[in-house]
Short mmCIF file of C-alpha atoms and ligand atoms in Angstrom, two decimals:
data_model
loop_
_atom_site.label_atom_id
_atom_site.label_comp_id
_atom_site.label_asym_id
_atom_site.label_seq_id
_atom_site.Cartn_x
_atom_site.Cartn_y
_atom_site.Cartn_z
CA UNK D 1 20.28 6.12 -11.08
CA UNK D 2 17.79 4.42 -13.16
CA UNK D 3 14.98 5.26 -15.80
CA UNK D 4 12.41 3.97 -17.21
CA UNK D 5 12.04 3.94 -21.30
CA UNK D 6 8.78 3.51 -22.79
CA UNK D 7 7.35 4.16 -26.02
CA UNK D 8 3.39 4.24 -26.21
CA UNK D 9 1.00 3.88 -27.89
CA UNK D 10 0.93 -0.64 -27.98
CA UNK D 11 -2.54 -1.87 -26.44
CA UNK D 12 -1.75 -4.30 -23.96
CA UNK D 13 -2.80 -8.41 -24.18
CA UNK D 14 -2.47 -10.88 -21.78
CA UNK D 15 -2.63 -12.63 -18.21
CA UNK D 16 -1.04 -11.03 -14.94
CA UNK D 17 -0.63 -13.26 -11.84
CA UNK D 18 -0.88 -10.16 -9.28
CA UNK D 19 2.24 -9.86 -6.58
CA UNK D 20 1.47 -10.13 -2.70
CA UNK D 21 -0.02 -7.13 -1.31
CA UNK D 22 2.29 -4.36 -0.12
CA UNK D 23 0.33 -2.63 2.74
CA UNK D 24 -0.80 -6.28 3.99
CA UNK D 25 2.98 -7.74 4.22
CA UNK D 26 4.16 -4.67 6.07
CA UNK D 27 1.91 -5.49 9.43
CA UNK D 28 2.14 -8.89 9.06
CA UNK D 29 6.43 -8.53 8.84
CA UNK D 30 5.63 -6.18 12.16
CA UNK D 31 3.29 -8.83 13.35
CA UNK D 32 6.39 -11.45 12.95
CA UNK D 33 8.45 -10.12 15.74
CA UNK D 34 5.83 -11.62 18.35
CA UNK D 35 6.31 -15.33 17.61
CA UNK D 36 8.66 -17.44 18.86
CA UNK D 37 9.50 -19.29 16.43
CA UNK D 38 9.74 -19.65 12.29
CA UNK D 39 7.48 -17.66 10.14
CA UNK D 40 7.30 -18.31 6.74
CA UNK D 41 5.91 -15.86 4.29
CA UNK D 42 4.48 -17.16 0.72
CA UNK D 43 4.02 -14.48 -1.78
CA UNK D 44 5.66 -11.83 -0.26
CA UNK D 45 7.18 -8.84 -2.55
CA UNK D 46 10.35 -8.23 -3.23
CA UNK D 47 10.12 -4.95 -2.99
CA UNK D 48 12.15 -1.85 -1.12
CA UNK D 49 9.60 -1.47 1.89
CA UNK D 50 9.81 -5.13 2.33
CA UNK D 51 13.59 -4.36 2.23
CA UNK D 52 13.33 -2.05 5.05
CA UNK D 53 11.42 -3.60 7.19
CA UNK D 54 13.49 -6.99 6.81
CA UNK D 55 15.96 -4.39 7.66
CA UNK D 56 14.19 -3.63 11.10
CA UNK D 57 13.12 -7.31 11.80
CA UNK D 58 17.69 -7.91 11.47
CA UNK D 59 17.87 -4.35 13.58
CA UNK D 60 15.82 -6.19 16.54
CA UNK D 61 17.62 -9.47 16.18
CA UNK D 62 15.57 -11.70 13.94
CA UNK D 63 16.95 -14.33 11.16
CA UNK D 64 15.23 -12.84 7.87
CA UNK D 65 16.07 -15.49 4.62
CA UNK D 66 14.48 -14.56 1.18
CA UNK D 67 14.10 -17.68 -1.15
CA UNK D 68 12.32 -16.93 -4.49
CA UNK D 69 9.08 -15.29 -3.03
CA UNK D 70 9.18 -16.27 0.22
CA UNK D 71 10.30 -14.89 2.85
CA UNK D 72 11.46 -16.53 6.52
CA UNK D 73 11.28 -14.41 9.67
CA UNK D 74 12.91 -16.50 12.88
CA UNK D 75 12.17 -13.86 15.66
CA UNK D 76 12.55 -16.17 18.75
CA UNK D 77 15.05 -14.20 19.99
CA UNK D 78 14.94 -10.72 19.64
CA UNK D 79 17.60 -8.35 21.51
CA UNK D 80 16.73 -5.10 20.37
CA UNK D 81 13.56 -2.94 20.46
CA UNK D 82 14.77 0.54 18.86
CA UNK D 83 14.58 1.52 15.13
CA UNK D 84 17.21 3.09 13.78
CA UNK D 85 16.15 7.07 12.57
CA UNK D 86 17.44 6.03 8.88
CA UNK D 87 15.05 3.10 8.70
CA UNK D 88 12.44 5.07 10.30
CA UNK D 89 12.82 7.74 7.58
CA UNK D 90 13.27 5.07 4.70
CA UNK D 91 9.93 4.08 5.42
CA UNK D 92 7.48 6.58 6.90
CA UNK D 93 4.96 3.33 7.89
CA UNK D 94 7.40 1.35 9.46
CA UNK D 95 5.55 2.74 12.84
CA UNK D 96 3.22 -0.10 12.79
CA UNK D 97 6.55 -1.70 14.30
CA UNK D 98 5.93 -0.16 17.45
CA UNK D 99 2.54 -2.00 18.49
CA UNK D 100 4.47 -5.15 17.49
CA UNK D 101 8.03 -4.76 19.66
CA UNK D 102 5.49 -2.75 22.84
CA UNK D 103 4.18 -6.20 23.07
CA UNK D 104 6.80 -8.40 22.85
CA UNK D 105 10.21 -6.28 24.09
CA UNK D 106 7.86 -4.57 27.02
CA UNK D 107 9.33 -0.68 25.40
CA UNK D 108 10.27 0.51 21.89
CA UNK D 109 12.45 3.24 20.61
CA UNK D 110 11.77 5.09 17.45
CA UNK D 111 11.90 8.28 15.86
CA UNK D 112 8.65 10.06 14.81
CA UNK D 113 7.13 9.71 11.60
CA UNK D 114 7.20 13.29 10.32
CA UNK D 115 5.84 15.10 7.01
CA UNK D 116 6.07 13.11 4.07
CA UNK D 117 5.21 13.00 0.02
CA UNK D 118 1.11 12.80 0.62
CA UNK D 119 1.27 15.77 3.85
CA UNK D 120 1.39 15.56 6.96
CA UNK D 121 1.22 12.22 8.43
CA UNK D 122 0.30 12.31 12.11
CA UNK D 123 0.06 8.96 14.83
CA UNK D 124 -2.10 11.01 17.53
CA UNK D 125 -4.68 8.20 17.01
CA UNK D 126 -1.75 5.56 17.41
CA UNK D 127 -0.45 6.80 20.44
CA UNK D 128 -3.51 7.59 22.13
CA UNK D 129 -4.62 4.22 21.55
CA UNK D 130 -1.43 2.81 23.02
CA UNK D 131 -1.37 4.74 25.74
CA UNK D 132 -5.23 3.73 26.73
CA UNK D 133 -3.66 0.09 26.51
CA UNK D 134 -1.10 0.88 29.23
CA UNK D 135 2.16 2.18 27.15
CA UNK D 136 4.12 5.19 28.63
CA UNK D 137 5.58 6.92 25.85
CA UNK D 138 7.32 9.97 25.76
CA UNK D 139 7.81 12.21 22.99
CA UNK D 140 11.36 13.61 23.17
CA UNK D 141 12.76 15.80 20.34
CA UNK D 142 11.64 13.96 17.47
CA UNK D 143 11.82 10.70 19.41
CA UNK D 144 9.45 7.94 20.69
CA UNK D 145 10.26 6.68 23.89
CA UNK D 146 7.81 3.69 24.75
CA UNK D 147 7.34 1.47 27.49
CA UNK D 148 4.90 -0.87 28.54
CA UNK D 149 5.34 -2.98 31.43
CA UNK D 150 1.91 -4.67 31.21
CA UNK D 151 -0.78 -3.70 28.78
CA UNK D 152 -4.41 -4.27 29.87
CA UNK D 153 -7.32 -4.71 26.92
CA UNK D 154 -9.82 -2.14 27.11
CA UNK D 155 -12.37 -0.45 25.09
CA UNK D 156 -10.75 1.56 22.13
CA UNK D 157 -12.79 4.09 19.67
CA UNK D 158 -10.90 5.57 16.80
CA UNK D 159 -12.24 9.10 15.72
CA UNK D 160 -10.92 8.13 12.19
CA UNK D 161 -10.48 4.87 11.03
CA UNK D 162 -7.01 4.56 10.52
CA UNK D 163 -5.49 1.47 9.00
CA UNK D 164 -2.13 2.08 10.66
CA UNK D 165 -3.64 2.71 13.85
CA UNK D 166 -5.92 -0.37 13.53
CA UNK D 167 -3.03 -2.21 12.94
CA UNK D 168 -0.74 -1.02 15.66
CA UNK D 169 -3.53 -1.91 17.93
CA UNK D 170 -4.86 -5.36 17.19
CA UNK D 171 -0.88 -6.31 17.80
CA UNK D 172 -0.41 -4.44 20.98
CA UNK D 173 -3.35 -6.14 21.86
CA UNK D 174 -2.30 -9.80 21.40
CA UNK D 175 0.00 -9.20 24.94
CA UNK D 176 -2.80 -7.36 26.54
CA UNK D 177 -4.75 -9.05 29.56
CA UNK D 178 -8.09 -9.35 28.54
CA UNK D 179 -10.17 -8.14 25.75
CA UNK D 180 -9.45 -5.19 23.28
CA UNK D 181 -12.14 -3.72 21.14
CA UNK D 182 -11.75 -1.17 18.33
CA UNK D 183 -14.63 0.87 17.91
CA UNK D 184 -14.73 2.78 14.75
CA UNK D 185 -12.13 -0.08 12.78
CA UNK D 186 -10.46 0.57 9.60
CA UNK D 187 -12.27 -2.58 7.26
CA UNK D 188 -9.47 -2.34 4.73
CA UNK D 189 -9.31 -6.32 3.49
CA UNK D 190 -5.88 -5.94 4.33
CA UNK D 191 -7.01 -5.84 8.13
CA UNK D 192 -8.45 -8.80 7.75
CA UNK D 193 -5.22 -10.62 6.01
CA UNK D 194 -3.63 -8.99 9.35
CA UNK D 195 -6.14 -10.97 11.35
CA UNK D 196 -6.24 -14.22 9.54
CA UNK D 197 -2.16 -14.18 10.17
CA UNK D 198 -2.07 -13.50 13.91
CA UNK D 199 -4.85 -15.86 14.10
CA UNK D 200 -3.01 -18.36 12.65
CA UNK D 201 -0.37 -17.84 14.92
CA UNK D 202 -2.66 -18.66 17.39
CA UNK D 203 -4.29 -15.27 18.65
CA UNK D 204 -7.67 -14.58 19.53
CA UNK D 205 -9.00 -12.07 16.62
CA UNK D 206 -12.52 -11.48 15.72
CA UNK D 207 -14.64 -9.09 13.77
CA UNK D 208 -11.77 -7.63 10.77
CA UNK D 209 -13.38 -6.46 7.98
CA UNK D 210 -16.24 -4.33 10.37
CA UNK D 211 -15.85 -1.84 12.05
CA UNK D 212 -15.61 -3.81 15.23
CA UNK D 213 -12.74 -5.68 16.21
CA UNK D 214 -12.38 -7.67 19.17
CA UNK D 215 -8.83 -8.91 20.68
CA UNK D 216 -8.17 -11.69 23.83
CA UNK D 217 -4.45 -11.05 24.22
CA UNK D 218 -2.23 -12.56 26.70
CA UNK D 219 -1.71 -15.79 24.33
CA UNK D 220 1.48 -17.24 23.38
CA UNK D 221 2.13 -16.89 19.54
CA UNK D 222 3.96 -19.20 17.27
CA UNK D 223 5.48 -19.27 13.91
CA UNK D 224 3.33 -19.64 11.21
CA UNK D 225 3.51 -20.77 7.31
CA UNK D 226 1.11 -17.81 5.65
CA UNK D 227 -0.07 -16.67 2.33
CA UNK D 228 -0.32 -13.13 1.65
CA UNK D 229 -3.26 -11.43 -0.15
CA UNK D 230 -2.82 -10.19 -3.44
CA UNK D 231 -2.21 -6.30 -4.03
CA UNK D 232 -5.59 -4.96 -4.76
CA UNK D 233 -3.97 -1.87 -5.71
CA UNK D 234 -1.43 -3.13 -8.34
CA UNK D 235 -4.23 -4.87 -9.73
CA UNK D 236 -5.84 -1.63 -9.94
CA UNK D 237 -2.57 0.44 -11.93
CA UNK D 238 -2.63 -2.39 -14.66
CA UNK D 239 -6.50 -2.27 -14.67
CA UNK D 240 -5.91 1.90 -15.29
CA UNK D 241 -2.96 0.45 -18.04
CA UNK D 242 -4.89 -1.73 -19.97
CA UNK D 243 -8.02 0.83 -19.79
CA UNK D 244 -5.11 4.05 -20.82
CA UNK D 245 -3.68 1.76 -23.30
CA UNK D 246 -6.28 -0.22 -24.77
CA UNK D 247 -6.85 -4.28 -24.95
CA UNK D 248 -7.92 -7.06 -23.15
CA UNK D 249 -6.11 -8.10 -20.22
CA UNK D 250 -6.91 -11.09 -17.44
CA UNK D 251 -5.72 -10.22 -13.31
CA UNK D 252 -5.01 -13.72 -11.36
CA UNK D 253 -5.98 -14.27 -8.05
CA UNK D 254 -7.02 -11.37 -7.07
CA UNK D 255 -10.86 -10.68 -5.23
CA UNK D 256 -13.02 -8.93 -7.90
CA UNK D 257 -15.18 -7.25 -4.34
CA UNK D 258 -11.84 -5.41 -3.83
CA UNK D 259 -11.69 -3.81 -6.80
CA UNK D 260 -15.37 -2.83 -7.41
CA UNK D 261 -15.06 0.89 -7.15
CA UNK D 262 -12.03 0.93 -9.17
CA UNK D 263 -13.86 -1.48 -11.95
CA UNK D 264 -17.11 1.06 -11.80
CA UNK D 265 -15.38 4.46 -12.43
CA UNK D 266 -13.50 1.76 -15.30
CA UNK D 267 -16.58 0.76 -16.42
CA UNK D 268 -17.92 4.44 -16.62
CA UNK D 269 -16.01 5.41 -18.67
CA UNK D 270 -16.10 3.01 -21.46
CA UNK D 271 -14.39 0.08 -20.78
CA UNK D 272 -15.89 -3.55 -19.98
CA UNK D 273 -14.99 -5.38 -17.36
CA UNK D 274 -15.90 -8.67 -15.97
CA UNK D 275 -15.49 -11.08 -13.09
CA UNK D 276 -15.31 -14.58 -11.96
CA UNK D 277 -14.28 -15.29 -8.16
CA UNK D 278 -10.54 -15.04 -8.64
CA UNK D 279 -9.96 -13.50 -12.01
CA UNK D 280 -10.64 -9.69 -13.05
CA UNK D 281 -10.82 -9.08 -16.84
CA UNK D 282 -10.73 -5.58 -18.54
CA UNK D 283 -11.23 -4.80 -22.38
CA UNK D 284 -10.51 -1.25 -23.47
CA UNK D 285 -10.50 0.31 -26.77
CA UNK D 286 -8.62 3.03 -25.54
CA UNK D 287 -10.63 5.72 -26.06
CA UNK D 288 -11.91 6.52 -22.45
CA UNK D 289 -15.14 8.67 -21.85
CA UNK D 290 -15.39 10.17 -18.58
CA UNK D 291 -16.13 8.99 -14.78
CA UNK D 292 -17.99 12.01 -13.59
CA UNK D 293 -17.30 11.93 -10.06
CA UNK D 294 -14.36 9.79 -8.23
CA UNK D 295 -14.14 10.42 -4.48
CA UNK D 296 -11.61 8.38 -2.17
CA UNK D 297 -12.60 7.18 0.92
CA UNK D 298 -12.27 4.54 3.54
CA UNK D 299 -12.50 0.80 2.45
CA UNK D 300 -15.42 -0.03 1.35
CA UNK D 301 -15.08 3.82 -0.97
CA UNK D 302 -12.90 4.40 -3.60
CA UNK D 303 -8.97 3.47 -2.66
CA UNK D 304 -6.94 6.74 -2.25
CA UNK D 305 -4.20 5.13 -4.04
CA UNK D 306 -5.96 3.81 -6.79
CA UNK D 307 -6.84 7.82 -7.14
CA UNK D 308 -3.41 9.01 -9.44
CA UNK D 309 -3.49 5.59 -11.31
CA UNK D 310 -7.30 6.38 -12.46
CA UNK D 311 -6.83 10.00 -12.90
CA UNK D 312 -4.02 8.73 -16.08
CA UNK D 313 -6.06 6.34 -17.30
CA UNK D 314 -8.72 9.31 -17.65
CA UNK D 315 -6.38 12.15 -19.21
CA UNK D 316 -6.66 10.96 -22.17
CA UNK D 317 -10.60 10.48 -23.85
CA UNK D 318 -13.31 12.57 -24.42
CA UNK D 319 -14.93 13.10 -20.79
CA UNK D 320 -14.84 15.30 -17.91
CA UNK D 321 -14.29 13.55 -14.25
CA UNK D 322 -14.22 15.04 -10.76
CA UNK D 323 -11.93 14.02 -8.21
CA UNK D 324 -12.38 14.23 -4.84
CA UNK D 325 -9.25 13.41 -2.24
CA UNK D 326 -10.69 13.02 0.92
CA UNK D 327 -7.75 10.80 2.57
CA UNK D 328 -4.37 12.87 2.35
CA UNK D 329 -3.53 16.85 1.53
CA UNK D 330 -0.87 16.23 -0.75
CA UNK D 331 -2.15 13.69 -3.49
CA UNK D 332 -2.02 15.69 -6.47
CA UNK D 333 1.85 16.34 -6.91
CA UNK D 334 1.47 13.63 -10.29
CA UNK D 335 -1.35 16.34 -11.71
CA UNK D 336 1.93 18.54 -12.82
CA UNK D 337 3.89 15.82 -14.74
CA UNK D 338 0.19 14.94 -16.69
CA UNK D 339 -0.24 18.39 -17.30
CA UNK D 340 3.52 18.38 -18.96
CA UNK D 341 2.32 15.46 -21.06
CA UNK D 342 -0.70 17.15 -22.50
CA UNK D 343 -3.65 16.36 -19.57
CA UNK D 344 -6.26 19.03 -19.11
CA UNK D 345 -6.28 18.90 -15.10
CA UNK D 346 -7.46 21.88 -12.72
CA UNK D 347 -6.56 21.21 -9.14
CA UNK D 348 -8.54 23.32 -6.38
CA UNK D 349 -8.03 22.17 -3.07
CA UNK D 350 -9.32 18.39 -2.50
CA UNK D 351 -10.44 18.45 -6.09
CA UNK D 352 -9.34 17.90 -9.40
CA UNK D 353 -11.13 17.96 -12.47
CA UNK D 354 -9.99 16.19 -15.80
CA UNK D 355 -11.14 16.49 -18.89
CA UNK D 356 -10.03 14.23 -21.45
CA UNK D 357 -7.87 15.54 -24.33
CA UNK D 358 -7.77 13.66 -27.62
CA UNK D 359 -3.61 12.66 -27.10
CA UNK D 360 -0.95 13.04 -24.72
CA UNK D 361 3.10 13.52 -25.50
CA UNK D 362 5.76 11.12 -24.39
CA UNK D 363 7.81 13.83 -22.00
CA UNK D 364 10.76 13.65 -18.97
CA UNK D 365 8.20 12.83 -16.14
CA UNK D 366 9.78 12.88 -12.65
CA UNK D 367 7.65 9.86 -9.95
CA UNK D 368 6.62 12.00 -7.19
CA UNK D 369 5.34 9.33 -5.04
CA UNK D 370 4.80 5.78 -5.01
CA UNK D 371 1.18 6.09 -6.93
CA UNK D 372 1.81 8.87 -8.26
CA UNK D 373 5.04 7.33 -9.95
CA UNK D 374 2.41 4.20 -11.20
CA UNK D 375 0.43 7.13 -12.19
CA UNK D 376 2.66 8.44 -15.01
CA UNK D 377 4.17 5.04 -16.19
CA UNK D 378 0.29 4.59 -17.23
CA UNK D 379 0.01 7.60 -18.95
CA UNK D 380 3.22 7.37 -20.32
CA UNK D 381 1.50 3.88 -21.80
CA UNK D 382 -0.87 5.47 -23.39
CA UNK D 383 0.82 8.56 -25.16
CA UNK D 384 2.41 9.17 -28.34
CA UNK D 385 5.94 8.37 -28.73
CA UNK D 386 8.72 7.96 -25.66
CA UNK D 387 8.98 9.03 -22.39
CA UNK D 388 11.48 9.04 -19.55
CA UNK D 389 10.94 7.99 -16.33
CA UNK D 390 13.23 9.11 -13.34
CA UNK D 391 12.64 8.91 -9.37
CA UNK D 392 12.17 5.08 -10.05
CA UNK D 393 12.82 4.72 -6.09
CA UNK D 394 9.19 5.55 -5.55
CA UNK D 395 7.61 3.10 -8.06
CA UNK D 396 10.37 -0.02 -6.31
CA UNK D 397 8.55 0.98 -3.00
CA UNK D 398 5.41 -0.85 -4.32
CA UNK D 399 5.71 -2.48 -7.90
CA UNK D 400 7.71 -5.69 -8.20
CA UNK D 401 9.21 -5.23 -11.63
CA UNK D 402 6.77 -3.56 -13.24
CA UNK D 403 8.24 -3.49 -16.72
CA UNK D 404 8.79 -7.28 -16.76
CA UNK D 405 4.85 -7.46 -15.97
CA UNK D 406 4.26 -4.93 -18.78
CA UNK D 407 6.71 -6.11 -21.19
CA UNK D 408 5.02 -9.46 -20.83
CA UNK D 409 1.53 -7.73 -22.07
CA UNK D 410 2.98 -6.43 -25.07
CA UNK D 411 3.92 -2.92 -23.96
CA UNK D 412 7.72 -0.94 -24.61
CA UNK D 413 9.44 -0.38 -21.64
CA UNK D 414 12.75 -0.95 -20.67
CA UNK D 415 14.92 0.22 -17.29
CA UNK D 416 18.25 1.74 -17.62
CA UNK D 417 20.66 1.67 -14.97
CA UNK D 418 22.62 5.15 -15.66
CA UNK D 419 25.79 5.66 -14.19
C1 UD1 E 501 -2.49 3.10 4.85
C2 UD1 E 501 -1.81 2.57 3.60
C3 UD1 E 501 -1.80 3.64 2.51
C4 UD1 E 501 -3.21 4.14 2.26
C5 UD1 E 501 -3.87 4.57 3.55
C6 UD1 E 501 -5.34 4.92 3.38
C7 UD1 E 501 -0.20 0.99 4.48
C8 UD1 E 501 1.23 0.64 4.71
N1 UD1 E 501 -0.45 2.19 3.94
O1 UD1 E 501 -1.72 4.20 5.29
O2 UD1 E 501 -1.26 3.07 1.32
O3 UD1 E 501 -3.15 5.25 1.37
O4 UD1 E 501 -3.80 3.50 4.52
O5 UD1 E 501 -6.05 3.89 2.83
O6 UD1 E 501 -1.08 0.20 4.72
N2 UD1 E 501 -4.64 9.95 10.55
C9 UD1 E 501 -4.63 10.80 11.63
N3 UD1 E 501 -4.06 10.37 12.79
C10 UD1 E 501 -3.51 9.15 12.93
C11 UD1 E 501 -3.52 8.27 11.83
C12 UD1 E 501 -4.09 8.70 10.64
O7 UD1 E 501 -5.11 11.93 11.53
O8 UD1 E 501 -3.01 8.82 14.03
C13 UD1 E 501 -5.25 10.37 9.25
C14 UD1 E 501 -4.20 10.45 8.13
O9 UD1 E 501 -3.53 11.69 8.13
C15 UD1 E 501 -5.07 10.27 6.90
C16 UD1 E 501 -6.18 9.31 7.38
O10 UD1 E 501 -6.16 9.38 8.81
O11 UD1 E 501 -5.65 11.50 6.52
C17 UD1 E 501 -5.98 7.88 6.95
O12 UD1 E 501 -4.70 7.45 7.32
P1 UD1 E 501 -4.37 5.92 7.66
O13 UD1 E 501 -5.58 5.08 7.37
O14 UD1 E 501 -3.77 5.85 9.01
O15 UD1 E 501 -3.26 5.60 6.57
P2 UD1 E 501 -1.94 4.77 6.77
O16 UD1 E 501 -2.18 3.62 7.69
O17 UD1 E 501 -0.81 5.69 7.05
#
């Protein structure tokens, strides 16, 4: 077991070159298993749910090679199309496999996606979807049972607009005959990195990034050399560091449009932040003043999982901010360990309200999620003295060796392996 060690209390100083973008590498790995042929990721993550689904890619027969950052994906001949129920419970997301192996393998086995840290997580809109694309699937005691001897595009409009749904679609829809459309689109950028990748290797995708998209499947696909985006949302935890913390620190390559709601509620609250096309700068003197009201919603809103990150920056300071959770039931379970530390924080239903308190206490805080884990590591940042870290399995889910980043901006941390 490991644990993080780290003493607050240091303001942070320095540049940050942000890692690839979790939640866009996971589609485009799924996307992977429909060319035939070599695709070779740049900037990918080295990070557990890359793990896993690496793990799935090897599960269906692909050649997966990591070198450095990049990874290598030779899926031009697969001989499986069922995920294993471990790797389906390892990672709850790895459904967006199913879209991918529908249209390649013709059926997919899986087990279902069931309850996990943020609630209930249901795939109604995923199936349904499939289903209207021509996909038999049967749902047999906690099982998936897909097939899909032809899939034919039609005219798809998602009550909600998943990005896990919109994903599973736009590559079920590259085998299609004919033209998809999703109505009602997730416009999350990382859509749009989804797009730009199948795209390139050589699908028909238009409209990503509205809430229109429009798919001409039935093309052959290729392998690819790609890029992936940056992870707007690890950009966002050490925005919520330096802000908790205090100093002046630069994000690389990252879009400042994708982090606008994040930099407002920032920027509310006392801190100054400013933008050129590729670089995100944030100066804090650490003594936060509210952000009266944060609500999450769909891309363009406020990210969801920037929410827990934000809400520790905000603990500590000298002004009262409303959250609203509009995206997932359970996405408060990081409230308890602030509390613990010293945060003022009343949870009722969808909302939380925090008002700032003039210090928080280094404490044994427990990650109870992936941004929830990010969550605490920031207020641990900011409070007095040390604080342990455990459930470090969460924060390796999404954070590519965080301390190394934060070590490298001046701050005390330090992982033990226990035995
Ligand atoms: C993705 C992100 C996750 C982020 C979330 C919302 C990845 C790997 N994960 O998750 O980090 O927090 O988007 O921005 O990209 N819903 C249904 N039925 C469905 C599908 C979804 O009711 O069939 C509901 C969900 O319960 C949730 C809402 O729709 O309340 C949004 O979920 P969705 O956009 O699908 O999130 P994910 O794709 O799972």
């Amino acid at each position: 077991m490991a644990i993080d060690r780290i003493t607050g209390g240091r303001p942070l100083f320095g540049t940050v070159e942000v890692q690839g973008a979790k939640n866009s590498v996971l589609p485009i790995l799924a996307a992977t298993v429909l060319a035939r042929g070599e695709c070779v990721l740049r900037r990918c993550p080295d990070l557990s749910d890359v793990r896993a689904s690496a793990a799935i890619l090897r599960q269906l027969g692909a050649k997966v090679h990591r070198e450095g950052d990049t990874l290598t994906v030779d899926a031009s001949c697969l001989t499986g199309s069922e995920v294993s129920d471990q790797l389906m419970r390892e990672m709850r997301s790895s459904v967006i496999f199913l879209g991918g192996i529908l249209a390649r393998q013709g059926e997919a086995v899986m087990s279902f996606p069931g309850g996990c840290e943020l609630g209930p997580r249901p795939i109604d809109l995923h199936l349904k979807a499939l289903r209207a694309l021509g996909a038999y699937i049967q749902e047999e005691g906690g099982a998936l049972v897909c097939s899909a001897p032809a899939l034919t595009g039609c005219e798809i409009t998602l009550a909600l607009p998943s990005v896990g749904a919109t994903e599973n679609i736009m590559l079920a829809a590259t085998a299609a005959k004919g033209t998809t459309l999703i109505v009602g689109a997730a416009r999350e950028p990382e859509i749009i990195d989804l797009q730009n990748f199948l795209n390139a290797m050589g699908a028909q995708v238009r409209g990503a990034g509205s809430s229109v998209i429009a798919i001409e499947g039935g093309r052959p696909l290729h392998g690819v050399e790609y890029t992936v985006m940056p992870d707007r949302i690890v950009a966002a935890t050490w925005m919520c560091a330096a802000a908790a913390a205090g100093g002046d620190v630069e994000l690389c390559g990252v879009d400042y449009r994708q982090l606008s709601t994040v930099s407002a509620a920032l920027t509310e609250a006392g801190c100054t932040v400013t933008s050129t096309a590729e670089r995100v700068r944030i100066q804090s003197a650490g003594h936060l003043g509210g952000a009266r009201m944060v609500r999450t919603a769909p891309y363009p809103g406020f990210p969801t999982d920037a929410q827990a990150p934000v809400m520790a920056a905000l603990a500590k300071g000298c002004g009262v901010t409303v959250f609203v959770e509009n995206m997932f039931e359970a996405r408060y379970r990081h409230v308890d360990e602030l509390v613990r530390m010293g945060a003022d924080i009343r949870v009722e239903g969808r909302v939380a309200v925090v008002t700032g308190v003039p210090r928080l206490s280094g404490a044994k805080l427990m990650c109870t999620d992936l941004r929830g884990g990010a969550a605490l590591l920031v207020a641990a940042l900011s409070a007095d003295g040390e604080s342990i870290l455990e459930g470090l399995h969460h924060l390796d889910r999404g954070y590519e060796r965080p301390e190394e980043t934060l070590r490298a901006l001046g701050a005390q941390v330090e992982r033990i392996e226990e035995s």
